[in-house]
Each structure stands twice: as structure tokens, then as C-alpha cells.
XYZ file of N, CA, C and O in Angstrom:
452
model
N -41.408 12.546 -6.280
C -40.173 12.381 -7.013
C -39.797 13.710 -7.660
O -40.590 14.321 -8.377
N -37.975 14.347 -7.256
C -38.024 14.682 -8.023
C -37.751 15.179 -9.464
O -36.930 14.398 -9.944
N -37.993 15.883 -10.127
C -37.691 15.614 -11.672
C -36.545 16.447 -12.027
O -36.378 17.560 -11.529
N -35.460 15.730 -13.196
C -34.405 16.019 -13.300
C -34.105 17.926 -14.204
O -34.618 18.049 -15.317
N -33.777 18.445 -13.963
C -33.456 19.832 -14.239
C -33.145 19.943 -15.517
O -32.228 19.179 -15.819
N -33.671 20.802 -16.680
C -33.001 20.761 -17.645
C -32.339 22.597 -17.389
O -32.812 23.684 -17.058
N -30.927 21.997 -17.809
C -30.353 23.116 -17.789
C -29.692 23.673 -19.500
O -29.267 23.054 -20.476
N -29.855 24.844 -19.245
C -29.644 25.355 -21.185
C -27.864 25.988 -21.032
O -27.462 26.681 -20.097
N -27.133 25.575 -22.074
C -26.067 26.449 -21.492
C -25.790 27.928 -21.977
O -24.947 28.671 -21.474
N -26.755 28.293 -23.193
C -26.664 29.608 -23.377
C -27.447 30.401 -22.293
O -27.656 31.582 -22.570
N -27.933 29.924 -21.057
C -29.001 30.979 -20.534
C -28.041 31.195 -19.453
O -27.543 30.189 -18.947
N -27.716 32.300 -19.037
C -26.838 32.782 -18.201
C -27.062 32.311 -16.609
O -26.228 32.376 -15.705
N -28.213 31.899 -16.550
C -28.516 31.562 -14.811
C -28.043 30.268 -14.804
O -27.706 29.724 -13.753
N -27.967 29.537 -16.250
C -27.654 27.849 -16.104
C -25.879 27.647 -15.707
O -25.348 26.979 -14.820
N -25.307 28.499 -16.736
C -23.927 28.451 -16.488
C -23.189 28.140 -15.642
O -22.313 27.282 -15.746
N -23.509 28.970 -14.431
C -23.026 29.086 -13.443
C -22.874 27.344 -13.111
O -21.875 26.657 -12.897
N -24.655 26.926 -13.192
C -24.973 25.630 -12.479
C -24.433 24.753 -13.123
O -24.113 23.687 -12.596
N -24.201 25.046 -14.516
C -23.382 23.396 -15.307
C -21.762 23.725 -14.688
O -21.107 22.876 -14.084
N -21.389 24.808 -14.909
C -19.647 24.608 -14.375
C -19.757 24.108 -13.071
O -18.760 23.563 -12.597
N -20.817 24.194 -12.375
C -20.619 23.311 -11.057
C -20.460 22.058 -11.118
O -19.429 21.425 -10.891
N -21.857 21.533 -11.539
C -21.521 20.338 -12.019
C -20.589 19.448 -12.673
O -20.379 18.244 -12.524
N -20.113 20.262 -13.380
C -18.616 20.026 -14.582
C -17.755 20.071 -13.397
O -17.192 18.983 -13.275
N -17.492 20.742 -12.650
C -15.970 20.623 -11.649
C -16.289 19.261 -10.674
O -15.411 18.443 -10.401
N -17.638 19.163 -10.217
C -17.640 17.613 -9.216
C -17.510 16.795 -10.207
O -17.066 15.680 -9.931
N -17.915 17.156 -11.885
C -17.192 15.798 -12.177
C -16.075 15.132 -12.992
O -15.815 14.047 -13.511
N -15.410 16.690 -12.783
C -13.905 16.233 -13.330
C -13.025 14.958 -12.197
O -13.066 14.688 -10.997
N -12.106 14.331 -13.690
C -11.670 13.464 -13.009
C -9.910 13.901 -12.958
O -8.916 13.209 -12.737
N -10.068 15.275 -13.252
C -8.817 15.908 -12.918
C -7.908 15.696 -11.275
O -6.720 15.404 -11.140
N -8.979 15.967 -10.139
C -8.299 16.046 -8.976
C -7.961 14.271 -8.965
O -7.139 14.019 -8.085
N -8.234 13.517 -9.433
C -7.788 12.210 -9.043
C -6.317 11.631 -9.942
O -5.601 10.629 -9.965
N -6.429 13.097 -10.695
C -4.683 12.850 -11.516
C -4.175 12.760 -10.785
O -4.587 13.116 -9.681
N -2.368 11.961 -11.071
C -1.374 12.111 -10.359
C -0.842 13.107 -10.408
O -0.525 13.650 -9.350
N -0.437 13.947 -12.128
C 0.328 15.017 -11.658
C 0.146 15.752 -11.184
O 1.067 16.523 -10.913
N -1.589 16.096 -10.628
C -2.228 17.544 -9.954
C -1.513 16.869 -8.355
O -0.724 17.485 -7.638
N -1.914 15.837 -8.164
C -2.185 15.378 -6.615
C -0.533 15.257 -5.845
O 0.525 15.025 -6.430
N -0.725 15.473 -4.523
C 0.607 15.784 -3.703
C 0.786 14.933 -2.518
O -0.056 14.681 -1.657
N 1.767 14.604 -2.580
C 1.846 13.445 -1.391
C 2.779 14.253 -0.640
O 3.237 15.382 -0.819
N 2.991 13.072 0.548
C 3.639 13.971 1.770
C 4.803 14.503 1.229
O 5.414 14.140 0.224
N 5.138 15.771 2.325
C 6.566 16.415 2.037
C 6.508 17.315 0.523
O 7.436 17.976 0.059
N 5.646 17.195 0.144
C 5.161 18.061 -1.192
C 5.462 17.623 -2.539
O 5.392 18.343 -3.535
N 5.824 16.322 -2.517
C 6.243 15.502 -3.732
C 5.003 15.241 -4.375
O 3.939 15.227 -3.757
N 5.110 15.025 -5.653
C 4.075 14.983 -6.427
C 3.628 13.091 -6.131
O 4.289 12.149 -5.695
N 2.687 13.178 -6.459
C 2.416 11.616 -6.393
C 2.683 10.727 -7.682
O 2.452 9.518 -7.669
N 3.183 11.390 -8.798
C 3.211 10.835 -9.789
C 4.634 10.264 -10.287
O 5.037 9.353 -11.009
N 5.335 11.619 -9.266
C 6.948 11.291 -8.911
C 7.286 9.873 -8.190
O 8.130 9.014 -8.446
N 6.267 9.978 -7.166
C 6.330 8.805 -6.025
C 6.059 7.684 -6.890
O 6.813 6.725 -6.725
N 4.926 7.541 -8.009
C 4.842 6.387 -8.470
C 5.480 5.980 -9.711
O 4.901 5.069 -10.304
N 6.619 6.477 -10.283
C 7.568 6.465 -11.112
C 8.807 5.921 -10.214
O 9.273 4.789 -10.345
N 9.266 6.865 -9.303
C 9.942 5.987 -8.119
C 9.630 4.456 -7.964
O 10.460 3.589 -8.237
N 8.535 4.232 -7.566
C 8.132 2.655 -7.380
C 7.962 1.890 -8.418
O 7.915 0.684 -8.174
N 7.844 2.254 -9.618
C 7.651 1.467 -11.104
C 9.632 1.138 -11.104
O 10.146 0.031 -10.945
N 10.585 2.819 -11.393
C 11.590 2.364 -11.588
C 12.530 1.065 -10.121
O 13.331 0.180 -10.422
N 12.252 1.266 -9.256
C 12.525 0.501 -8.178
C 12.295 -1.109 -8.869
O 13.177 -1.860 -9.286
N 11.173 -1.286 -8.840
C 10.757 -2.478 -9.284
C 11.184 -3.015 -10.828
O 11.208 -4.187 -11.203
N 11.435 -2.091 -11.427
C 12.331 -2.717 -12.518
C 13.607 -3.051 -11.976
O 13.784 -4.257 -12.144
N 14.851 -2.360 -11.235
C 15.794 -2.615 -10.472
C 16.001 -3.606 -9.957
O 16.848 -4.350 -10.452
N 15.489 -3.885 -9.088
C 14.961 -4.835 -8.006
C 14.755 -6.200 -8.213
O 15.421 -7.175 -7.865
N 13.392 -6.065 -9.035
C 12.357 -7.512 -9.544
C 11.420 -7.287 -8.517
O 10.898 -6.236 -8.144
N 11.276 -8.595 -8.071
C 10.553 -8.972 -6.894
C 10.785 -8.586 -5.388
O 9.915 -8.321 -4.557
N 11.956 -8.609 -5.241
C 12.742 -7.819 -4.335
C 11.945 -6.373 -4.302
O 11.082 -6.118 -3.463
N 12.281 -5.648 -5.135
C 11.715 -4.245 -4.962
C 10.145 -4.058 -4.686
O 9.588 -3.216 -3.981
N 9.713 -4.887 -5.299
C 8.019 -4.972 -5.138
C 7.814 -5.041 -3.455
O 7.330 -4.147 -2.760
N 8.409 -6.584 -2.919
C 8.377 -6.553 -1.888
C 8.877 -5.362 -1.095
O 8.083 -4.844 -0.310
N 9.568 -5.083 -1.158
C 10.168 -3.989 -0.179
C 9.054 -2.419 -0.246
O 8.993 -1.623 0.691
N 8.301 -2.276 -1.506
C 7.674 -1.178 -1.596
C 6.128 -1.692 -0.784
O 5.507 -0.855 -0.130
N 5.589 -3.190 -0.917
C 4.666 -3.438 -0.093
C 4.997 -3.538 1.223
O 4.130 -3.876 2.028
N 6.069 -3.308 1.563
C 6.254 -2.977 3.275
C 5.880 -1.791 3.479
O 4.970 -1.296 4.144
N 7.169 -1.138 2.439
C 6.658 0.580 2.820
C 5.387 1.225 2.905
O 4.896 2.032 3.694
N 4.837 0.422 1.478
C 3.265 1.310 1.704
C 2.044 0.913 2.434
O 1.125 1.655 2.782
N 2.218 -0.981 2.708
C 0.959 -1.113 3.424
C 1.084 -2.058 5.035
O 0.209 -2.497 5.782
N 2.768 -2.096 5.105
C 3.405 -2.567 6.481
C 2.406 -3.800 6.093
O 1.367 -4.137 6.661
N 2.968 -4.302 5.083
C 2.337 -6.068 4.850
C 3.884 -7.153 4.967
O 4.764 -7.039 4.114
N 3.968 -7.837 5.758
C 5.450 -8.703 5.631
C 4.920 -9.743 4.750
O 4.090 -10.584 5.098
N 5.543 -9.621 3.377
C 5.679 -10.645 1.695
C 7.196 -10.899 1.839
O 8.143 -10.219 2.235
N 7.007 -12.488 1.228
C 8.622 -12.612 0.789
C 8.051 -13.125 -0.449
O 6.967 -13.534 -0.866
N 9.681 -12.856 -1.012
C 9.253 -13.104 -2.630
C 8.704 -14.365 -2.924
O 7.993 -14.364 -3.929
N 8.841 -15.579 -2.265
C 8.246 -16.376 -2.515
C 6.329 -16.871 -2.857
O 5.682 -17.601 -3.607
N 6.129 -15.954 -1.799
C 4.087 -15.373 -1.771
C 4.139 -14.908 -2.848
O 3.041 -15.308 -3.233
N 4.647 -14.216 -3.918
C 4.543 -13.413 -5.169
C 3.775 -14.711 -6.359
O 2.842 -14.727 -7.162
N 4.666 -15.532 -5.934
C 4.234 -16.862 -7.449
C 3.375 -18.201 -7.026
O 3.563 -19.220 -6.361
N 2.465 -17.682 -7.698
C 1.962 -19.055 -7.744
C 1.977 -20.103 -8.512
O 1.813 -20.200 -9.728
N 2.300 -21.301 -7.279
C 2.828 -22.846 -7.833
C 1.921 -23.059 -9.026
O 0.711 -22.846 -8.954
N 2.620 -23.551 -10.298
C 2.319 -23.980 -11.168
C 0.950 -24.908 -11.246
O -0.062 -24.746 -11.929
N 1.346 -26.099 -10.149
C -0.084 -26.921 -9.419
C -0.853 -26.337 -9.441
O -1.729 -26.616 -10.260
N -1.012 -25.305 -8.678
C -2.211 -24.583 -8.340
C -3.083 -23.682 -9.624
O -4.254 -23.307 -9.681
N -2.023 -23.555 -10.507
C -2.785 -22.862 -11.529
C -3.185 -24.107 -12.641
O -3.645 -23.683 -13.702
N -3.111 -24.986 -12.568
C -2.982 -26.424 -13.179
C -4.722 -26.558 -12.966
O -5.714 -26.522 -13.695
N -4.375 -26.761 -11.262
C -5.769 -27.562 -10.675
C -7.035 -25.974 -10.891
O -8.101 -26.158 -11.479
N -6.761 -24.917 -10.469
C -7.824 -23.901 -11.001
C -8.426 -23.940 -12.405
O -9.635 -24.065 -12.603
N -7.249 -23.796 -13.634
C -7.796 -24.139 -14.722
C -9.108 -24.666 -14.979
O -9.859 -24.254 -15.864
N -9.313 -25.441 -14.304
C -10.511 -26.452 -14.775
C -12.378 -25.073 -14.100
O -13.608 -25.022 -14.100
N -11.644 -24.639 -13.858
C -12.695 -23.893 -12.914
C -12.858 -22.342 -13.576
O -11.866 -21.632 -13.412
N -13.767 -21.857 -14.160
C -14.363 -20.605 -15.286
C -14.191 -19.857 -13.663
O -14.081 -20.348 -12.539
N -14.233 -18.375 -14.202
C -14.361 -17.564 -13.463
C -15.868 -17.029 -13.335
O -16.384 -16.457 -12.375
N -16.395 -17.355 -14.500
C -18.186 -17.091 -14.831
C -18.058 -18.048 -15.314
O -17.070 -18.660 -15.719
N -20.247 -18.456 -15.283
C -20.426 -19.714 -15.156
C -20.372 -19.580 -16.942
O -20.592 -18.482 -17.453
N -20.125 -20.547 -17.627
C -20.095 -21.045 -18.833
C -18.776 -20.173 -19.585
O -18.374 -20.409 -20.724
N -18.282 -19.245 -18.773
C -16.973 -18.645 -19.649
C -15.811 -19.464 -19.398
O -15.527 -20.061 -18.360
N -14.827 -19.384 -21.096
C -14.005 -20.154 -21.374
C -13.219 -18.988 -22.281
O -12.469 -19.394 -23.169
N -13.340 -17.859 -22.121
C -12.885 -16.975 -22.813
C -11.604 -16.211 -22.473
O -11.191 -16.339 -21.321
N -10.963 -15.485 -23.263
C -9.988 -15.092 -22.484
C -10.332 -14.188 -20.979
O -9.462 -13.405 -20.599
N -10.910 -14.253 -20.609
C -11.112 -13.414 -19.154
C -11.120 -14.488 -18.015
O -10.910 -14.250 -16.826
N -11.404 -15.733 -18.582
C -11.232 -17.131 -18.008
C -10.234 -17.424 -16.990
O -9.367 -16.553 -17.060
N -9.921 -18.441 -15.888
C -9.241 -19.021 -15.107
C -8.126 -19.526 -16.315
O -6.946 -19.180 -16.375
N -8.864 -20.470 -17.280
C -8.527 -21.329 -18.492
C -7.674 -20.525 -19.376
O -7.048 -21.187 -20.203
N -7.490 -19.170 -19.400
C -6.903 -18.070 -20.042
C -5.540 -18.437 -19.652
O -4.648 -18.761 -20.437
N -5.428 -18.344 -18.088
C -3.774 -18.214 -17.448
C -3.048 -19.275 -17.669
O -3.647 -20.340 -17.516
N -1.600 -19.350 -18.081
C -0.617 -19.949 -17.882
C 0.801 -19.859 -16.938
O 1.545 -18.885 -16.822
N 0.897 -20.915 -16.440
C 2.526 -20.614 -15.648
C 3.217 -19.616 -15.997
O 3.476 -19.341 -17.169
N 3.629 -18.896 -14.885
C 5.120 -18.017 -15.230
C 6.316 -18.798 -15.258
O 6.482 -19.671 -14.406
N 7.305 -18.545 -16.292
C 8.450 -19.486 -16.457
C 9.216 -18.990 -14.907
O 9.357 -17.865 -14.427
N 9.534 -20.055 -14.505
C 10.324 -19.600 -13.084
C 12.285 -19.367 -13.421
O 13.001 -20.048 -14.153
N 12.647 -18.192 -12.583
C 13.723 -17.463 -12.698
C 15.152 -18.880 -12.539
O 16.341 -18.568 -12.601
């Protein structure tokens, strides 16, 4: 086995090795505003686009952006689930003995449009 490295950061040979480490584990490159989608648009642009769309829209827009991005055919109707169904789940924890808000028992109907 082997044993984990202690590295010092005043000693000049370590430096080098912690900023390495420090850059694999920034969670910088997984930002949006660093990251670039096709055509050189930022990705953060792209997903402001799809937030404001979907305010526009409603459901409509949602749907139409799950075509674009994952060529899935939704109609708005697949979006809601029947009241029944969240009725008859209720009774059923998501973990065994939870009744908490993280619960099945948590959710209520969406008022329908």
C-alpha cells in the first residue's frame, strides 16, 4: 500500500505539486461562464436563453427545448402528473420509515392551468 504524501507548501519542491493538484481540482472548468458551446457561444448564454424561453412559453417552451436538446418527442401533456397518481403514491415513503419532507407524502398536486 501506498502511503499518502505529505506535502508542505512552504517547501519549494511541494508547490509546484499542490498547484497541480489544486487545478484537477478546481471546479472552475465545469463553470458556465468559462465553458463554450458550439459556434463559440458561451454556455451560460445558451442556458439563460432556455430559462428565458421557458418563462415565455410555459410548457410549450420546455417542450420545444427537450426536442432541441435531447430529440425526445414530449407533449405538454407528459409534463403533469395526474393528480390520482400522486394521490395513490402518497401512501408510499421514498425511504423506508421516512415521512419527512424529502418524502413521496411531502408532494402535492399542481393546480391545473
Amino acid at each position: 500500500m501506498t502511503p499518502i504524501p505529505i506535502l508542505y507548501a512552504k517547501r519549494p519542491a511541494d508547490q509546484l505539486r499542490l498547484a497541480e493538484i489544486k487545478q484537477r481540482l478546481s471546479l472552475r472548468p465545469m463553470l458556465l461562464e468559462d465553458a463554450q458551446a458550439e459556434g463559440g457561444e458561451s454556455r451560460a448564454s445558451q442556458v439563460r436563453q432556455i430559462i428565458r424561453q421557458v418563462q415565455r412559453e410555459g410548457d410549450a417552451g420546455l417542450v420545444d427545448c427537450i426536442w432541441r436538446f435531447e430529440k425526445a418527442a414530449v407533449r405538454v401533456e407528459q409534463l403533469r402528473v395526474p393528480p390520482a397518481e400522486i394521490a395513490a403514491s402518497s401512501s408510499v415513503p421514498m425511504c423506508a420509515g421516512s415521512s419527512g419532507p424529502g418524502s413521496i407524502t411531502a408532494i402535492s398536486p399542481l393546480p391545473t392551468r
